[in-house]
Tab-separated table of C-alpha atoms in Angstrom:
chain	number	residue	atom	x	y	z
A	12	UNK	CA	-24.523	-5.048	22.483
A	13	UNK	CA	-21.238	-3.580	22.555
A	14	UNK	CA	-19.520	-6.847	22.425
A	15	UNK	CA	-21.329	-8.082	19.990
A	16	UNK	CA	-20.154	-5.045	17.646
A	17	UNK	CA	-16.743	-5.629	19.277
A	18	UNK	CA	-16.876	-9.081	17.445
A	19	UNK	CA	-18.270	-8.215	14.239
A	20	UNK	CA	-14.942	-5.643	14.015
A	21	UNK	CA	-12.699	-7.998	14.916
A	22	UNK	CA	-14.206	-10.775	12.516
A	23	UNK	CA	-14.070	-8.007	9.568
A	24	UNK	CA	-10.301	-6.954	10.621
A	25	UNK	CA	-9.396	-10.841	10.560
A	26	UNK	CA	-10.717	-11.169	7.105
A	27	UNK	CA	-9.692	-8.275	5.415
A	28	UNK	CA	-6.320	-9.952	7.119
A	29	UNK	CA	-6.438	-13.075	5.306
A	30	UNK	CA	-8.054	-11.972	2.323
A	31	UNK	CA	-5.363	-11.183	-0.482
A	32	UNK	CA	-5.178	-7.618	-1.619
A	33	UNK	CA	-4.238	-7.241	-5.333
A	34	UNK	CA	-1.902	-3.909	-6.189
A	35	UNK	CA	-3.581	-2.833	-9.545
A	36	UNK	CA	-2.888	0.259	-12.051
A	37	UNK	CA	-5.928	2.934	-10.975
A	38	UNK	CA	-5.417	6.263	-13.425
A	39	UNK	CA	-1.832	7.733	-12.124
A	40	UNK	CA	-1.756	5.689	-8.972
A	41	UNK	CA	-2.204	2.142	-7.772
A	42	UNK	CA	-4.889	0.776	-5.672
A	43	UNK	CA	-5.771	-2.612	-3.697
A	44	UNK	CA	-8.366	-4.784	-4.652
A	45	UNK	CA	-9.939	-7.655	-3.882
A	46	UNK	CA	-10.584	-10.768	-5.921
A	47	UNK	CA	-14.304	-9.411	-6.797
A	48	UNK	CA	-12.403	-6.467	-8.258
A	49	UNK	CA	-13.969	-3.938	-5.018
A	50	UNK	CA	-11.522	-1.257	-4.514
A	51	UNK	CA	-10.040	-1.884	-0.602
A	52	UNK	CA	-7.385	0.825	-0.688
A	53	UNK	CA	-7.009	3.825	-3.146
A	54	UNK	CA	-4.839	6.476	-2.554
A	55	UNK	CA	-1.761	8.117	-4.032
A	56	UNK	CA	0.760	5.253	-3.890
A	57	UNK	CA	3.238	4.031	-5.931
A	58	UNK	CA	3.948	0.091	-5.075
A	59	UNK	CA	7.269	-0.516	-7.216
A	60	UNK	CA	6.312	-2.793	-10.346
A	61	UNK	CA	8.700	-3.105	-13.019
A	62	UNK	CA	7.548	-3.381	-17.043
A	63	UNK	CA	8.598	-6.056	-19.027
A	64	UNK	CA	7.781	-8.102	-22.646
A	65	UNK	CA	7.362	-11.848	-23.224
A	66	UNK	CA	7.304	-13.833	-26.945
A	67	UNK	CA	4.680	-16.311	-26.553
A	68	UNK	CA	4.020	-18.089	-29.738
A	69	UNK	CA	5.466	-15.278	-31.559
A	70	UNK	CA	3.359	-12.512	-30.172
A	71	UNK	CA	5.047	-9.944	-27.791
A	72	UNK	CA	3.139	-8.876	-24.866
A	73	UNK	CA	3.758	-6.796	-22.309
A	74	UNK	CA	3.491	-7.127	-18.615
A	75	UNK	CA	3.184	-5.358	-15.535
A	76	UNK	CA	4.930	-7.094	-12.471
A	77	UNK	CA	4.843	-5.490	-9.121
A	78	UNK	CA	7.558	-6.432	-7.013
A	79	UNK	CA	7.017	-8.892	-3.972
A	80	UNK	CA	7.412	-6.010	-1.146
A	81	UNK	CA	3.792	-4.342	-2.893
A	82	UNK	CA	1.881	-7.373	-1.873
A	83	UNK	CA	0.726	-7.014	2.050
A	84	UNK	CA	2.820	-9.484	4.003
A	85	UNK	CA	2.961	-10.108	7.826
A	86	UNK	CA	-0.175	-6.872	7.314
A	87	UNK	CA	2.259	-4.549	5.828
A	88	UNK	CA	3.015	-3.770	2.582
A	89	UNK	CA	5.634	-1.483	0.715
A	90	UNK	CA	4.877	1.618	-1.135
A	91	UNK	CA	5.860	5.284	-2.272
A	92	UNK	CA	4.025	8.171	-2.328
A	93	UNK	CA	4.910	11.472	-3.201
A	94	UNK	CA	5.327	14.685	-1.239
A	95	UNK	CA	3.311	17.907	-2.746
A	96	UNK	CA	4.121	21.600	-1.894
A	97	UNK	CA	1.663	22.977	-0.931
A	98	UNK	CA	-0.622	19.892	-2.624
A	99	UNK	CA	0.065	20.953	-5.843
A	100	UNK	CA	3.505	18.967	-7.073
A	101	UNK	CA	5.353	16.579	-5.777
A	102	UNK	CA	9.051	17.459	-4.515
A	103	UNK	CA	10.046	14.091	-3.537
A	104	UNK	CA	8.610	10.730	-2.557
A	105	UNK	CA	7.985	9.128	1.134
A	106	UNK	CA	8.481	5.637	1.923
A	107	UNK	CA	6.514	3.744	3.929
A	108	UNK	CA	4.586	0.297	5.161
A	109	UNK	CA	0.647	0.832	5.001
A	110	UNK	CA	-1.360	-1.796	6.866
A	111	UNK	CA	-4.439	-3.035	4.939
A	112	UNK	CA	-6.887	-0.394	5.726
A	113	UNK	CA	-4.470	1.986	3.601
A	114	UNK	CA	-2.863	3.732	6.648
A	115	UNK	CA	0.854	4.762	7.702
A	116	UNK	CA	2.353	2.474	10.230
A	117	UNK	CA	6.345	3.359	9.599
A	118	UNK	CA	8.365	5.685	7.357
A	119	UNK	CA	11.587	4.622	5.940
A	120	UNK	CA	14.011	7.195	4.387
A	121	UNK	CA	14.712	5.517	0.902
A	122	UNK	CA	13.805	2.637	-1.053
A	123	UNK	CA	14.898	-0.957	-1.605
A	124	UNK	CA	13.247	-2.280	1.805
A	125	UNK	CA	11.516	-5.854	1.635
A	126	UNK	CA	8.085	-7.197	2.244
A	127	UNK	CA	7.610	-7.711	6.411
A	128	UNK	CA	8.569	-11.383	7.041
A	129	UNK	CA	7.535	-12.744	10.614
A	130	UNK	CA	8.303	-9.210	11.814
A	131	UNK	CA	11.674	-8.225	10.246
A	132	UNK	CA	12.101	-6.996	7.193
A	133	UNK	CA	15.696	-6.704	5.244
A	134	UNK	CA	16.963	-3.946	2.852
A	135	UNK	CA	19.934	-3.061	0.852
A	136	UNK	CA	22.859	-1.404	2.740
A	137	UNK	CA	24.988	-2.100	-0.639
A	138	UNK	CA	24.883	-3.398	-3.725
A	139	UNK	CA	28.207	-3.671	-4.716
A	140	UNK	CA	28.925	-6.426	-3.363
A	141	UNK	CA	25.165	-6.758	-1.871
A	142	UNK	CA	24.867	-6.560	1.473
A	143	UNK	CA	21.870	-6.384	3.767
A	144	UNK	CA	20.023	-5.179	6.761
A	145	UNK	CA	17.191	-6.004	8.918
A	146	UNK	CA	14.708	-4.042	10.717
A	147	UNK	CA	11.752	-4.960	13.189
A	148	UNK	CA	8.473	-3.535	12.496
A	149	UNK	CA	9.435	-0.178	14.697
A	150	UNK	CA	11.745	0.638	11.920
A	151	UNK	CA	14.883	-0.300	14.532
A	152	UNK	CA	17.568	-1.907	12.643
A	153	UNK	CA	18.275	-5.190	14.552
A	154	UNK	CA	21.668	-7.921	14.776
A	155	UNK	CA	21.688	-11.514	14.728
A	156	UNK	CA	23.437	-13.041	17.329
A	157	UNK	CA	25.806	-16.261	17.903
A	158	UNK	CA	27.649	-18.121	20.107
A	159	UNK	CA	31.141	-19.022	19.564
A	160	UNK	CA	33.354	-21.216	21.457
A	161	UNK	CA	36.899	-19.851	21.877
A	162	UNK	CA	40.078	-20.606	23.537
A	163	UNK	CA	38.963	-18.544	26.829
A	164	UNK	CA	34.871	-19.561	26.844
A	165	UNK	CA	31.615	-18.655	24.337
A	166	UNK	CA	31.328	-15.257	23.778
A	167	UNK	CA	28.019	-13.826	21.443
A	168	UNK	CA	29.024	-12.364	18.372
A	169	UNK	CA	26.910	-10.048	16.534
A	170	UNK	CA	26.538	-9.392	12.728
A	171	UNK	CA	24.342	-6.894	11.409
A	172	UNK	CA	24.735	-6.835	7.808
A	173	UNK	CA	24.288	-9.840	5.481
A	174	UNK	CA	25.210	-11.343	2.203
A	175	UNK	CA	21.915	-12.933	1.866
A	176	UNK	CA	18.851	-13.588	3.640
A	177	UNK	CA	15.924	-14.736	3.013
A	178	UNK	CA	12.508	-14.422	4.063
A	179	UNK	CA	11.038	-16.520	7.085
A	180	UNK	CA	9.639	-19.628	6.740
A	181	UNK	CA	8.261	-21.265	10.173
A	182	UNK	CA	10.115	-19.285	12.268
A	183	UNK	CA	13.811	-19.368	10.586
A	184	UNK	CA	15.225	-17.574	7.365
A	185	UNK	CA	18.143	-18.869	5.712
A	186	UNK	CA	21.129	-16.616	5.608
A	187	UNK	CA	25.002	-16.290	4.505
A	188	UNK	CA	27.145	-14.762	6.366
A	189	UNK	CA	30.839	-14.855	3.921
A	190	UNK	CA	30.698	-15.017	0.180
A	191	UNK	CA	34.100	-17.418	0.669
A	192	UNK	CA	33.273	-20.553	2.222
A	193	UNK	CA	32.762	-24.369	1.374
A	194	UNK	CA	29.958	-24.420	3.720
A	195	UNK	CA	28.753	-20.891	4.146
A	196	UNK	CA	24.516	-21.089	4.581
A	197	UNK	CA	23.079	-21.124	8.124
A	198	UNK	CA	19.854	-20.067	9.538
A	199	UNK	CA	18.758	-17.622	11.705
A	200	UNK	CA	15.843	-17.832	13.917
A	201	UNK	CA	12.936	-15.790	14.723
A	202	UNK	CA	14.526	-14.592	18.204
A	203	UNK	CA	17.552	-13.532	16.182
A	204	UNK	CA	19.766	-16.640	17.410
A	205	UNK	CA	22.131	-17.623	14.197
A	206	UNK	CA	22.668	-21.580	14.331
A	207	UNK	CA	26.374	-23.035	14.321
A	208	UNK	CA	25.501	-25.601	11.449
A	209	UNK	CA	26.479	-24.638	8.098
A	210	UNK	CA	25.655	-26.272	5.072
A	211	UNK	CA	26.764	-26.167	1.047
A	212	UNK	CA	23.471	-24.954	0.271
A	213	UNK	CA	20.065	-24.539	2.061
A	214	UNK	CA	16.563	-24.160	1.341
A	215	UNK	CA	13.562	-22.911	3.951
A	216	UNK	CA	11.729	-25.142	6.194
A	217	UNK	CA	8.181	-26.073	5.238
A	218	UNK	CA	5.851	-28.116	6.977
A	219	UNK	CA	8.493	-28.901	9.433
A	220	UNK	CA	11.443	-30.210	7.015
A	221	UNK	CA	14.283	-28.050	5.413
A	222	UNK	CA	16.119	-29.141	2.451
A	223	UNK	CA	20.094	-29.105	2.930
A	224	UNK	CA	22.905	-30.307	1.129
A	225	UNK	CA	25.602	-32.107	2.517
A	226	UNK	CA	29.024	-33.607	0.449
A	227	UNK	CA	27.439	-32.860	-2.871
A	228	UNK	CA	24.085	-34.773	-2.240
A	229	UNK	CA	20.679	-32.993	-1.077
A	230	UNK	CA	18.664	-34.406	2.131
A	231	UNK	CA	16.392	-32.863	4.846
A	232	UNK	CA	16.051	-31.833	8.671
A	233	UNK	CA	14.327	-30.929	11.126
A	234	UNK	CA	13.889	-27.546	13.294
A	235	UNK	CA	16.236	-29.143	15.385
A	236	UNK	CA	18.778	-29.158	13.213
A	237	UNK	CA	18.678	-33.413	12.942
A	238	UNK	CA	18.830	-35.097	9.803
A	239	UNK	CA	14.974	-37.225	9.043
A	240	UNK	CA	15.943	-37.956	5.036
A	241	UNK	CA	19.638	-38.370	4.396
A	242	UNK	CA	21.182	-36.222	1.827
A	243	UNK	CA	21.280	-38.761	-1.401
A	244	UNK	CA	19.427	-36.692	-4.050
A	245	UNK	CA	20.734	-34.526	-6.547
A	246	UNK	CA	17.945	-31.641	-5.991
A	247	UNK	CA	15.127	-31.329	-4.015
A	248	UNK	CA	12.273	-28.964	-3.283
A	249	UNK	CA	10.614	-28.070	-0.238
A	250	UNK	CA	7.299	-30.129	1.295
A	251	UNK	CA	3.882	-29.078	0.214
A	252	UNK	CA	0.951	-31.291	1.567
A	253	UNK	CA	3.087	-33.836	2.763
A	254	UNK	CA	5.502	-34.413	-0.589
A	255	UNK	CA	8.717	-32.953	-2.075
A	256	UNK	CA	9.776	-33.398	-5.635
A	257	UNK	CA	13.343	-34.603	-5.822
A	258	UNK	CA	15.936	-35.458	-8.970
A	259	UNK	CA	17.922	-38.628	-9.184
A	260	UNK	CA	20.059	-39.101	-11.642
A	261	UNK	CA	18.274	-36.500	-13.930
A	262	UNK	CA	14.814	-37.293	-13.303
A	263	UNK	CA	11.982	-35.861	-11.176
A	264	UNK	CA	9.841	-37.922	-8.479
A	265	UNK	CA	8.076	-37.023	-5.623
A	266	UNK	CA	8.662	-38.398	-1.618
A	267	UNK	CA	6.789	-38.319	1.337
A	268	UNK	CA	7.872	-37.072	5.042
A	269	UNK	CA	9.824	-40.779	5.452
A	270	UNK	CA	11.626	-40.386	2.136
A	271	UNK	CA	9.874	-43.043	0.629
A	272	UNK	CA	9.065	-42.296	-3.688
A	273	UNK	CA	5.273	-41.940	-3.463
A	274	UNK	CA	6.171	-41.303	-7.585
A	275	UNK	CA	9.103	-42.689	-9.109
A	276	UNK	CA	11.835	-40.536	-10.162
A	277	UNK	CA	11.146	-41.616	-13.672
A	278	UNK	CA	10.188	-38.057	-15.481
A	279	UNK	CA	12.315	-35.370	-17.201
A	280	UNK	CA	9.505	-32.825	-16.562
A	281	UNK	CA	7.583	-32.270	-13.860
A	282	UNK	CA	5.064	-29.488	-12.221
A	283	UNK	CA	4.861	-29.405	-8.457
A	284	UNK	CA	2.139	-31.825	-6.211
A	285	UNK	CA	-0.434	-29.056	-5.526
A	286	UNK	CA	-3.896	-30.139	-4.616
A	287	UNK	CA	-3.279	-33.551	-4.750
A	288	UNK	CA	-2.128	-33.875	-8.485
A	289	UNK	CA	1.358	-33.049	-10.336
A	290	UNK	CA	1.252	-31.976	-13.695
A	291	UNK	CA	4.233	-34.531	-15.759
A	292	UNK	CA	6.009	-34.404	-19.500
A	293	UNK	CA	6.245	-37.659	-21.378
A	294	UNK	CA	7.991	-37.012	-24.555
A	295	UNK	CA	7.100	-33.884	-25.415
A	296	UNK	CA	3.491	-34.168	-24.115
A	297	UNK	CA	2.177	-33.333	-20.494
A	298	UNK	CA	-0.476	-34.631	-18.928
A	299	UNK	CA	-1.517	-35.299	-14.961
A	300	UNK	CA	-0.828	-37.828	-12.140
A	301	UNK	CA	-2.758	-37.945	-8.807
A	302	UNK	CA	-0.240	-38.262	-5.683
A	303	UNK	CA	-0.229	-42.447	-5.761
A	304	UNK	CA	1.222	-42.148	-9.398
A	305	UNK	CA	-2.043	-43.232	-11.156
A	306	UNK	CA	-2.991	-41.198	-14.662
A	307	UNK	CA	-5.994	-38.681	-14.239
A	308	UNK	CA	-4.861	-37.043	-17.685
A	309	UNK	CA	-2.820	-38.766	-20.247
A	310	UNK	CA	0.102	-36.989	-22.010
A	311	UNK	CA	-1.945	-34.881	-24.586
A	312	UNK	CA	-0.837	-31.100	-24.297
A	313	UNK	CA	1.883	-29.393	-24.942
A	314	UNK	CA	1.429	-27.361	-21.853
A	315	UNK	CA	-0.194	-27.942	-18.606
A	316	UNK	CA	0.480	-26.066	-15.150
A	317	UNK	CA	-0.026	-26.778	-11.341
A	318	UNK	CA	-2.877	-26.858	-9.881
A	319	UNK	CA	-4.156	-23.928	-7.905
A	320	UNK	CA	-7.933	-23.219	-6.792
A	321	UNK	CA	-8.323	-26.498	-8.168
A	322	UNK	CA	-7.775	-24.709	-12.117
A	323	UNK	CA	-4.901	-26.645	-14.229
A	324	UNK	CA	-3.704	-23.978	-17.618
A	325	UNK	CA	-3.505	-25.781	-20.835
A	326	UNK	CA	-3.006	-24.938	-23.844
A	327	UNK	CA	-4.524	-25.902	-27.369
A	328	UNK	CA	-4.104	-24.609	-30.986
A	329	UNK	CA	-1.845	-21.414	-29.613
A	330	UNK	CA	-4.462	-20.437	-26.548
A	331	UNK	CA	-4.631	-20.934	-23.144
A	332	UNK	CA	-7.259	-21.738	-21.251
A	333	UNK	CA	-8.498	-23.636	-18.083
A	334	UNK	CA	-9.512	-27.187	-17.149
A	335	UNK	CA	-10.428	-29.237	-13.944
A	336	UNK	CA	-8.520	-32.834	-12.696
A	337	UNK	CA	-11.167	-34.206	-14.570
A	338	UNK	CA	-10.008	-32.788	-18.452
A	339	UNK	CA	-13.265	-30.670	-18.223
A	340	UNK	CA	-12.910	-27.238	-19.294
A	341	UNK	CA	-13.903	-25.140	-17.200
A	342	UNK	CA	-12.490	-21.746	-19.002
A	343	UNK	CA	-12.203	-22.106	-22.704
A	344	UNK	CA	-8.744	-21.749	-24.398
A	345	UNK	CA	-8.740	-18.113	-25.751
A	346	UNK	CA	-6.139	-15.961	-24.549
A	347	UNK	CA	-2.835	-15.437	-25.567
A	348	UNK	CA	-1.141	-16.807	-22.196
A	349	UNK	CA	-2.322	-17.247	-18.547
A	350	UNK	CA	-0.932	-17.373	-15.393
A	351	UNK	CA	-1.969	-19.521	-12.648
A	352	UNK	CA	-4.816	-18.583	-10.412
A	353	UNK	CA	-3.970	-17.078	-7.366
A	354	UNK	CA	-6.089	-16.234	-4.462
A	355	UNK	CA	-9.296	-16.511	-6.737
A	356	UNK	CA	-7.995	-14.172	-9.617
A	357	UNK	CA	-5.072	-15.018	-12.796
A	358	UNK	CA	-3.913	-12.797	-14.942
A	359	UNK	CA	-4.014	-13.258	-18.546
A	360	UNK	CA	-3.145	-11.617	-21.760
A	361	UNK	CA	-5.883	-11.885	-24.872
A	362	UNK	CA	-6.165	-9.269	-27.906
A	363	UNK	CA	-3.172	-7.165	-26.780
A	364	UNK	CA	-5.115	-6.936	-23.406
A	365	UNK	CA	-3.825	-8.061	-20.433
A	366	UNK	CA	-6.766	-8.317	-17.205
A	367	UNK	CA	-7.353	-10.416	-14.367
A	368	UNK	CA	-10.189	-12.988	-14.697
A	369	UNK	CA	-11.752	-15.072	-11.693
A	370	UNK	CA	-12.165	-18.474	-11.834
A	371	UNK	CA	-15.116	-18.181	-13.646
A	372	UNK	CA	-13.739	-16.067	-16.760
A	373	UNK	CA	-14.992	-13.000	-15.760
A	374	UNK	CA	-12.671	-10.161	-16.576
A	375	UNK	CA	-11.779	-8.354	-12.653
A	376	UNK	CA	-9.629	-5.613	-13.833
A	377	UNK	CA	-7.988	-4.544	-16.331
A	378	UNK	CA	-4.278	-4.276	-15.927
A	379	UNK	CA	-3.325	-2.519	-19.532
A	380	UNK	CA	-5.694	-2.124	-22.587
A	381	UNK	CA	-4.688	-2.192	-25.826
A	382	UNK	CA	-3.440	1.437	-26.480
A	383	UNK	CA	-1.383	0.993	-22.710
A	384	UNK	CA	0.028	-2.185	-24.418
A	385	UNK	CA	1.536	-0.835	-26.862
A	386	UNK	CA	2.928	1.680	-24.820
A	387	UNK	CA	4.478	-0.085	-22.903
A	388	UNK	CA	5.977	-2.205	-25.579
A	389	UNK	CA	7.134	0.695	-26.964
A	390	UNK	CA	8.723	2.010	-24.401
A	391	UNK	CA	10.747	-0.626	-23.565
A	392	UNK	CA	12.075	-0.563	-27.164
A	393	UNK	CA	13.197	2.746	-26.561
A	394	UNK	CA	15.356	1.568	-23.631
A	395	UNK	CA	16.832	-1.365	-24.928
């Protein structure tokens, strides 16, 4: 018996793992939930989230974005919460990484740390110009490391603050060492090892490929550094089920892992492949391709997005709504803007509202109602 209750822990601690947790405005404070809208962690924390307006079809609506280090990444997410005398006022805030069962697993000293990123984690050391940090997940701030040849042998050099770094992406984050150089991006690898290739620019390795560019023209390699497609396009994106969008000579097709066009490069516009169709713009209409180039939508909107939990935003008439790879609706066009569907949830903004829905239409949470909307509009008129 005990085992068996051993496993049913361990199966709930893997999926409240995996399972995304949503930072969401709850009274004074900000909670977690999930994509039912069930409240995982509440407490007195203060993810950072920054306000901000939009025009859409000349209404303004405001927006709450919480920044990337609020979401739980690698288990760990970033927050503030304040310190009370006594429990009655706060005197200061703490920072710290809770793990998704809303407790403490490392304190910080100040803010502007990063989300956790296969175990490291970077944050500002200056801004001026920026320079950055990393730390493991025992709050020890850590070097990268690199052999040089000189006159008298290698020798390991070690830097410990950086102009830029990314996060990791299979096991190496892309990094730049000098703000000065004609080739100054290389990539540092999960065992802190810095490579000796340097490239013009860089982009992170997905499904096993990285995108580099080499004398002007954009190509990609492998883990081991090797080139697989040779640098001949004028931008390219990183793989996602087994294609990359590219641009030749100003327009947008998509590859496969051999560099062979799977779609043409042939459009001006172009979503990402996601799910096995690419939303593209012909004139000034989109519509959508599967990934052999073949028309599952023709151009009719004047707005369509990627796909994600298999949901496409349109628009039509001024509203945005929902449909399916087969032009079904599946959510009827009546907000005032939508984002893409993430996890099971999107947010949207309708009626000087803006909520989360699920991929149903049924409102989650509400994010700011009216009177908070025009609040916040307000006070961001006040700071302008």
């Amino acid at each position: 018996m005990k085992y068996l209750i051993l496993f049913v822990f361990c199966l709930i601690s893997t999926i409240r793992l995996e399972a995304k947790l949503f930072p969401v405005l709850d009274g004074d404070y900000v909670s977690y939930i999930d994509s039912t809208g069930a409240i995982i962690i509440s407490g007195e924390f203060y993810p950072y989230f920054n306000k901000a307006k939009m025009n859409v079809n000349g209404k303004e609506l405001a927006d709450i974005v919480f920044e990337k280090s609020a979401y739980f990444s690698d288990g760990l997410a970033f927050v503030r919460e304040p310190y009370r005398l006594f429990g009655l006022f706060s005197i200061w805030n703490e920072y710290k990484y809770i793990n998704v069962y809303g407790e403490e697993v490392l304190s910080v000293t100040r803010p502007g740390y990063s989300a956790f990123s296969n175990s490291y984690a970077k944050f500002v050391l200056q801004t001026t110009p920026s320079q950055y940090g990393l730390i493991d997940k025992y709050g020890q701030r850590v070097s990268a490391m690199q052999r040089m040849k000189t006159d008298t042998g290698r020798v390991t050099v070690y830097y410990d603050r950086f102009f830029y770094i990314s996060d990791f992406y299979e096991g190496k984050a892309i990094v730049l060492l000098a703000d000065a150089k004609d080739e100054p991006y290389t990539y540092l690898s999960n065992d802190l090892w810095l490579s000796t290739k340097t490239f013009e620019e860089a982009d992170i390795f997905s499904e096993g490929l990285a995108g580099v560019k080499i004398k002007g023209k954009w190509g990609y390699m492998n883990h081991d550094y090797d080139i697989e497609i040779r640098p001949q396009f004028d931008f390219a994106t990183p793989f996602n089920e087994g294609f990359a969008k590219v641009m030749s000579d100003k327009y947008f097709g998509f590859i496969d892992k051999k560099g062979n066009y799977i779609i043409e490069p042939k459009y001006v516009k172009t979503g990402l492949l996601r799910e096995g169709v690419v939303p593209v713009m012909v004139g000034e209409k989109w519509g959508l391709l599967d990934k052999d180039g073949k028309w599952l939508i023709q151009p009719q909107y004047y707005y369509l997005s990627n796909s994600y939990n298999g949901l496409i935003a349109f628009e039509k008439d001024g509203k945005y709504g929902f449909i399916d790879r087969n032009n079904k609706v599946v959510i009827y066009p009546e907000y005032d803007f939508v984002e893409d569907f993430d996890s099971g949830l999107a947010k949207v903004w309708a009626d000087g509202e803006l909520f989360y829905i699920d991929t149903k239409g049924n409102r989650i949470w509400t994010i700011l109602d009216k009177s908070e909307h025009n609040s916040v509009l307000q006070d961001l008129y006040r700071n302008q």
